[in-house]
Amino acid sequence: MGSRNERRSTSFSGPVDWRNRRNLMSISELFSKLKDAFKKSDFSLVEETLIAREEMLKEEIEKMKRESELSAERMKFEKLERVTLEFKLEKIQEEMKQKALMKNGNDRGHVVPVKNRRVADGNGVASSADAVAGENVGVLVKDNKRVDEQSKKDRL
């Protein structure tokens, strides 16, 4: 017996023989050729079986297409939901930063330099660094007043 590939490449009685063109033929055409080669009762049974299988496979393909479409929609929805949640998270984080700045006495949200800031040493005596911190706060207060005045002028 020859290998499977050898049997496939076997040429039959000529280029017009239906067995040489079987891959180009429709299922109906193949059934017609088979009908001539087998008993009608056997052929009818095989035909019914193959038609049932074909219908089952078509239904399965349609089901898979619907599942694929549903999965694609679900992925789009989840992506949109993720982007929305990321946006909300960024907004909440920004609000928390603003609240933290306001809690530290900065109602405008300006950055306050605090690296030299000290209330006093352990004995309650202010050091020279306190003067620097006081100057920084004073500059910030003046800046806030100037911004408030400018805002009032802009409204008029």
PDB file of N, CA and C in Angstrom, residues 12 51 104 110 123 127 152:
ATOM      1  N   PHE A  12      -6.268   9.945 -12.346  1.00  0.00           N
ATOM      2  CA  PHE A  12      -7.190   8.952 -12.870  1.00  0.00           C
ATOM      3  C   PHE A  12      -7.213   9.032 -14.391  1.00  0.00           C
ATOM      4  N   ILE A  51     -25.353  15.692   5.509  1.00  0.00           N
ATOM      5  CA  ILE A  51     -26.150  16.921   5.548  1.00  0.00           C
ATOM      6  C   ILE A  51     -26.407  17.342   6.996  1.00  0.00           C
ATOM      7  N   ASN A 104      -2.429  72.518  54.767  1.00  0.00           N
ATOM      8  CA  ASN A 104      -1.156  73.087  55.197  1.00  0.00           C
ATOM      9  C   ASN A 104      -1.173  74.610  55.138  1.00  0.00           C
ATOM     10  N   HIS A 110      -0.708  77.083  45.889  1.00  0.00           N
ATOM     11  CA  HIS A 110       0.664  77.397  45.501  1.00  0.00           C
ATOM     12  C   HIS A 110       1.637  76.557  46.313  1.00  0.00           C
ATOM     13  N   ASN A 123      14.021  74.792  73.415  1.00  0.00           N
ATOM     14  CA  ASN A 123      13.780  75.662  74.564  1.00  0.00           C
ATOM     15  C   ASN A 123      12.719  76.725  74.279  1.00  0.00           C
ATOM     16  N   SER A 127      15.117  80.350  66.111  1.00  0.00           N
ATOM     17  CA  SER A 127      16.465  80.434  65.557  1.00  0.00           C
ATOM     18  C   SER A 127      16.460  81.342  64.335  1.00  0.00           C
ATOM     19  N   LYS A 152     -10.173  90.605  41.551  1.00  0.00           N
ATOM     20  CA  LYS A 152     -11.256  91.576  41.714  1.00  0.00           C
ATOM     21  C   LYS A 152     -11.280  92.557  40.555  1.00  0.00           C
TER      22      LYS A 152
END
